[in-house]
Coordinates of C-alpha atoms in Angstrom, one line a residue:
T1 CA 72.9 67.7 145.5
T2 CA 76.6 68.4 145.0
E3 CA 77.7 71.9 144.3
S4 CA 79.9 72.5 141.2
P5 CA 83.5 73.6 141.9
P6 CA 84.2 77.3 141.6
R7 CA 85.4 78.5 138.1
A8 CA 88.2 81.0 137.7
Q9 CA 87.2 84.3 136.1
Y10 CA 89.5 85.2 133.1
C11 CA 87.6 88.2 132.0
R12 CA 87.7 91.5 133.8
W13 CA 85.6 94.6 133.1
P14 CA 85.9 97.4 132.4
C15 CA 88.3 96.3 129.7
Q16 CA 92.0 97.3 130.0
C17 CA 93.8 96.8 126.7
P18 CA 97.4 97.7 125.7
R19 CA 97.8 100.8 123.4
A20 CA 98.9 98.7 120.5
P21 CA 97.6 95.2 119.4
P22 CA 100.0 92.3 119.6
R23 CA 101.9 91.2 116.5
C24 CA 101.0 87.6 115.6
A25 CA 103.1 85.0 113.9
A26 CA 102.6 84.4 110.2
G27 CA 99.3 82.6 109.6
V28 CA 97.9 83.3 113.1
S29 CA 94.7 85.3 113.3
L30 CA 94.4 88.6 115.2
V31 CA 91.0 88.4 116.8
T32 CA 88.9 90.0 119.6
D33 CA 89.3 88.0 122.8
G34 CA 86.5 86.0 124.3
C35 CA 85.7 88.8 126.7
G36 CA 84.9 91.1 123.8
C37 CA 87.6 93.5 125.0
C38 CA 91.0 93.5 123.3
K39 CA 92.7 92.2 120.2
A40 CA 94.7 89.0 120.8
C41 CA 96.5 86.3 118.8
A42 CA 94.2 83.4 118.4
R43 CA 95.2 80.1 120.1
Q44 CA 96.3 77.3 117.7
R45 CA 95.7 73.6 117.6
G46 CA 96.8 71.8 120.8
Q47 CA 97.2 75.1 122.8
R48 CA 95.3 75.9 126.0
C49 CA 92.1 77.9 125.7
T50 CA 89.8 79.6 128.1
E51 CA 86.8 81.9 128.0
A52 CA 89.2 84.8 127.3
D53 CA 91.8 83.0 125.1
T54 CA 89.8 81.9 122.0
C55 CA 90.8 79.4 119.4
D56 CA 91.5 80.3 115.8
L57 CA 88.2 80.0 114.0
H58 CA 89.8 80.9 110.7
R59 CA 91.7 77.6 111.0
G60 CA 88.5 75.7 111.9
L61 CA 89.4 75.3 115.6
Y62 CA 87.2 75.2 118.7
C63 CA 87.9 75.0 122.5
D64 CA 87.4 71.4 123.7
Y65 CA 86.6 71.5 127.5
S66 CA 85.8 67.7 127.7
A67 CA 89.0 66.9 129.6
D68 CA 88.3 69.5 132.3
R69 CA 85.2 68.0 133.9
P70 CA 83.3 69.1 135.9
R71 CA 84.6 72.7 135.9
Y72 CA 84.9 73.1 132.1
E73 CA 87.3 76.0 132.7
I74 CA 90.4 75.2 130.7
G75 CA 90.3 73.5 127.3
V76 CA 92.5 72.6 124.4
C77 CA 92.1 73.9 120.9
A78 CA 90.9 71.1 118.7
Q79 CA 89.9 70.7 115.0
I80 CA 86.2 70.9 114.0
V81 CA 85.3 67.8 112.0
G82 CA 85.3 68.9 108.4
V83 CA 86.2 68.0 104.8
G84 CA 89.8 67.2 103.9
C85 CA 91.8 68.7 101.0
V86 CA 93.5 67.4 97.9
L87 CA 96.5 69.4 96.5
N88 CA 98.6 68.2 93.6
G89 CA 97.3 64.7 94.1
V90 CA 98.1 64.6 97.8
R91 CA 95.2 64.2 100.3
Y92 CA 95.4 66.2 103.6
K93 CA 93.2 66.0 106.7
N94 CA 91.1 68.9 107.8
G95 CA 93.3 71.1 110.0
E96 CA 96.5 69.5 108.8
T97 CA 99.5 71.9 108.2
F98 CA 101.9 71.0 105.4
Q99 CA 104.5 72.5 103.1
P100 CA 103.9 71.7 99.4
N101 CA 107.3 73.3 98.7
C102 CA 109.9 75.3 100.6
K103 CA 108.3 78.6 99.8
Y104 CA 104.8 78.1 101.4
N105 CA 103.4 76.8 104.6
C106 CA 99.8 75.7 104.0
T107 CA 96.8 74.5 106.1
C108 CA 93.8 72.5 105.0
I109 CA 90.6 74.2 106.3
N110 CA 87.4 72.3 105.6
G111 CA 88.1 71.6 102.0
A112 CA 90.0 74.9 101.3
V113 CA 93.8 75.3 101.3
G114 CA 95.3 78.5 102.8
C115 CA 99.0 79.2 102.4
V116 CA 101.4 81.7 104.0
P117 CA 104.6 82.6 102.1
M118 CA 107.9 81.7 103.8
C119 CA 110.0 84.0 101.6
T120 CA 109.2 87.4 103.1
N121 CA 112.4 89.3 102.1
S122 CA 110.6 91.2 99.4
R123 CA 112.5 94.5 99.7
P124 CA 115.7 95.1 97.8
P125 CA 118.8 96.2 99.7
L126 CA 118.9 99.7 101.1
V127 CA 120.8 102.8 99.8
W128 CA 124.2 101.1 99.8
C129 CA 123.1 99.1 96.7
P130 CA 122.4 101.2 93.6
N131 CA 121.5 98.2 91.3
P132 CA 119.7 95.5 93.3
K133 CA 118.9 92.2 91.6
L134 CA 116.8 89.2 92.8
I135 CA 118.5 85.9 91.9
K136 CA 118.2 82.2 92.7
M137 CA 121.1 81.1 95.0
A138 CA 122.4 77.5 95.1
G139 CA 121.3 75.6 98.2
K140 CA 118.7 78.2 99.2
C141 CA 115.0 78.1 98.7
C142 CA 114.2 81.8 98.5
E143 CA 115.6 84.2 96.0
Q144 CA 118.2 86.5 97.4
W145 CA 118.8 90.2 96.7
I146 CA 122.4 91.0 95.5
C147 CA 124.1 94.1 94.3
D148 CA 124.6 94.1 90.6
D149 CA 127.7 96.1 89.9
S150 CA 128.0 95.0 86.3
R151 CA 126.8 98.4 85.1
K152 CA 129.8 100.1 86.6
T153 CA 133.4 99.7 85.4
R154 CA 135.5 98.3 88.2
K155 CA 139.2 97.9 88.0
T156 CA 140.6 94.5 89.0
S157 CA 143.2 94.4 91.6
P158 CA 146.8 94.1 90.4
R159 CA 148.2 90.6 90.8
H160 CA 151.2 91.8 92.9
I161 CA 148.9 93.3 95.5
S162 CA 147.7 90.8 98.1
S163 CA 144.2 90.7 99.5
A164 CA 145.5 92.0 102.8
A165 CA 146.2 95.3 101.1
Y166 CA 142.5 95.9 100.8
E167 CA 142.1 95.8 104.6
G168 CA 144.7 98.3 105.6
E169 CA 146.2 100.1 102.6
D170 CA 144.5 103.3 101.6
E171 CA 146.1 103.3 98.2
A172 CA 144.5 100.0 97.3
W173 CA 141.1 101.2 98.3
Q174 CA 141.5 104.4 96.3
K175 CA 142.3 102.5 93.2
N176 CA 139.4 100.1 93.6
C177 CA 136.7 102.3 95.2
I178 CA 133.1 102.3 94.1
V179 CA 131.5 105.4 95.5
H180 CA 128.3 105.0 97.4
T181 CA 126.4 108.0 98.9
S182 CA 123.1 107.6 100.5
P183 CA 120.3 110.1 100.2
W184 CA 120.0 112.6 103.1
S185 CA 117.7 111.4 105.8
P186 CA 114.5 113.3 106.5
C187 CA 114.9 116.3 108.8
S188 CA 114.8 115.4 112.5
K189 CA 112.2 118.1 113.2
T190 CA 109.0 119.1 111.3
C191 CA 109.6 122.7 112.2
G192 CA 112.6 124.7 113.4
L193 CA 116.2 123.8 113.1
G194 CA 116.9 120.1 112.9
I195 CA 119.6 117.6 111.7
S196 CA 119.7 115.5 108.5
T197 CA 122.4 112.8 107.9
R198 CA 123.7 110.6 105.2
I199 CA 126.5 108.0 104.8
S200 CA 129.1 108.4 102.1
N201 CA 132.5 106.9 101.1
D202 CA 133.3 109.7 98.7
N203 CA 136.6 110.6 100.2
D204 CA 140.3 110.0 99.6
Q205 CA 140.3 106.9 101.9
C206 CA 137.0 105.5 100.5
R207 CA 135.8 105.1 104.1
L208 CA 132.1 105.1 105.0
L209 CA 131.6 108.3 107.0
K210 CA 128.5 109.9 108.5
E211 CA 127.8 113.5 107.2
S212 CA 125.5 116.0 108.8
R213 CA 123.7 119.1 107.7
L214 CA 121.3 121.5 109.3
C215 CA 117.7 121.6 108.0
N216 CA 114.7 123.7 108.6
L217 CA 111.5 122.5 106.8
R218 CA 109.4 125.4 108.1
P219 CA 109.5 128.0 110.8
C220 CA 107.6 127.1 114.0
E221 CA 106.6 130.6 114.8
V222 CA 104.8 131.4 111.5
D223 CA 101.2 130.3 110.8
I224 CA 101.6 129.2 107.2
T225 CA 97.9 128.3 106.9
Q226 CA 97.2 132.0 106.6
H227 CA 99.0 132.1 103.3
I228 CA 97.0 129.3 101.7
K229 CA 95.0 130.7 98.8
P230 CA 91.2 130.7 99.0
G231 CA 89.7 127.5 97.7
K232 CA 93.0 125.6 98.2
K233 CA 93.9 123.1 100.8
C234 CA 97.7 123.2 100.5
L235 CA 100.6 125.6 100.1
A236 CA 103.6 123.6 98.8
V237 CA 106.3 126.2 99.3
Y238 CA 106.5 129.2 101.7
R239 CA 109.0 132.0 101.5
A240 CA 109.3 134.9 103.9
N241 CA 109.3 138.4 102.5
E242 CA 112.5 139.6 104.2
P243 CA 115.9 138.0 104.3
M244 CA 117.1 136.5 107.6
N245 CA 120.3 135.3 109.3
Y246 CA 120.8 131.8 110.5
T247 CA 121.5 131.5 114.2
I248 CA 123.2 128.7 116.1
S249 CA 124.0 128.9 119.8
G250 CA 124.3 132.7 119.7
C251 CA 126.5 132.6 116.5
V252 CA 125.0 134.4 113.5
S253 CA 125.6 133.7 109.8
K254 CA 127.8 136.3 108.2
S255 CA 125.4 136.8 105.3
P256 CA 121.6 137.1 105.2
Y257 CA 119.5 134.5 103.4
R258 CA 115.9 134.2 102.1
P259 CA 115.3 130.4 102.2
K260 CA 112.3 128.5 100.9
Y261 CA 110.3 126.4 103.3
C262 CA 107.9 123.5 102.8
G263 CA 104.3 124.6 103.3
V264 CA 101.4 122.9 105.1
C265 CA 98.0 121.4 104.2
T266 CA 94.6 121.7 106.0
D267 CA 93.8 118.0 105.1
N268 CA 95.7 114.9 105.9
R269 CA 98.5 115.6 103.5
C270 CA 102.0 116.7 104.5
C271 CA 104.5 118.7 102.5
T272 CA 108.1 117.4 102.1
P273 CA 111.2 118.5 100.1
Y274 CA 111.3 117.3 96.5
K275 CA 114.4 119.1 95.3
S276 CA 117.2 120.4 97.6
K277 CA 120.9 121.1 97.7
T278 CA 123.5 121.6 100.4
I279 CA 125.1 125.0 100.9
E280 CA 128.0 126.0 103.2
V281 CA 127.2 128.8 105.6
R282 CA 129.8 130.7 107.6
F283 CA 128.9 131.7 111.2
Q284 CA 130.5 134.4 113.4
C285 CA 130.3 134.1 117.2
P286 CA 130.3 137.0 119.8
D287 CA 133.8 136.1 120.9
G288 CA 135.1 136.6 117.4
T289 CA 135.5 132.9 116.4
E290 CA 134.1 131.6 113.1
F291 CA 133.0 128.2 111.8
S292 CA 131.1 126.7 108.9
W293 CA 128.0 124.4 108.8
K294 CA 126.4 122.6 105.9
I295 CA 122.7 123.6 105.6
M296 CA 119.9 122.1 103.5
W297 CA 118.6 124.6 100.9
I298 CA 115.1 123.7 99.7
N299 CA 114.3 124.3 96.0
A300 CA 110.9 122.6 95.7
C301 CA 108.4 120.7 97.9
F302 CA 105.4 118.6 97.1
C303 CA 102.4 117.6 99.3
N304 CA 101.4 114.0 99.6
L305 CA 99.8 111.3 101.8
N306 CA 103.1 109.5 102.6
C307 CA 103.7 111.2 105.9
R308 CA 106.3 109.5 108.1
N309 CA 107.4 110.2 111.6
P310 CA 110.8 111.9 111.2
N311 CA 112.0 110.3 114.4
D312 CA 111.1 106.8 113.3
I313 CA 114.5 105.7 112.0
F314 CA 113.3 102.2 111.2
A315 CA 110.5 103.5 108.9
D316 CA 113.1 105.7 107.2
L317 CA 115.5 102.9 106.6
A318 CA 112.7 100.7 105.2
H319 CA 111.9 103.3 102.5
Y320 CA 115.4 104.6 101.7
H321 CA 115.6 102.7 98.4
D322 CA 112.6 104.5 97.0
Y323 CA 113.1 107.9 98.7
S324 CA 112.2 110.4 96.0
E325 CA 114.0 113.6 97.1
I326 CA 116.4 114.9 94.5
A327 CA 119.4 116.2 96.5
N328 CA 123.1 116.8 96.3

């Protein structure tokens, strides 16, 4: 008798998985690996497969080990014999990938057709575009978002001013400036003093500048849950009984204030500003110097399930166009 060659072991126990599952390409299934441990992107047709790296069953694939005799250790993802598909009069084989048009990438899976959209830019432009519009562009398959400024009156440039003037001359920009001011970003801290920023070209030079203001959604040292009324789960707005002075690096505001804060909830909801404004606060330092800072003044808050990490700047950008805070 001949002994079979040793096989490599691809599974290890106990399982050691990454904290976050991988991000698979469009149309690729996220499955549990062959070890029953971790989430993994399924192998596609023609790719190598093992006991750990499984083939995409949703695409009708299986691991063919026939070419790796006698170990049967490493295989190739192959198509399970199945029924073909007919779409718009065209016949496709089982497992065949095709594009019926430029907008979709489809696969025939045992008589059924599954398609993945190729036009994934479904969000309009961000805050710099007040009137986004989705239109068909010549020479491009997918519709494109553009800024529709037709609702605003825009002066045309005088004929005697060359296009170069718009690159360096402040006067030309002032005469042809369309003012864009983004909403204030969420406060950088969920409690205590933080920073909120925005971008605006509302200035004499019509230049995009970054503006900052201080913000304080709620005090860190106060247990606001004690002020929630019996039978309720949330307190939308909290306000201290006594006025206080703002303090920055040992410098104290010249006037006392009694600001409103956003409250808290005992369930999974979070309370965020709904209406706010910006006030100018004058500070005086121990050495006698003075300075001013813009500070967010909260007028109203609401409690909701749309809780975002204030430090996740990409999540904030993705939602700027529908950010609901009313501010000035």
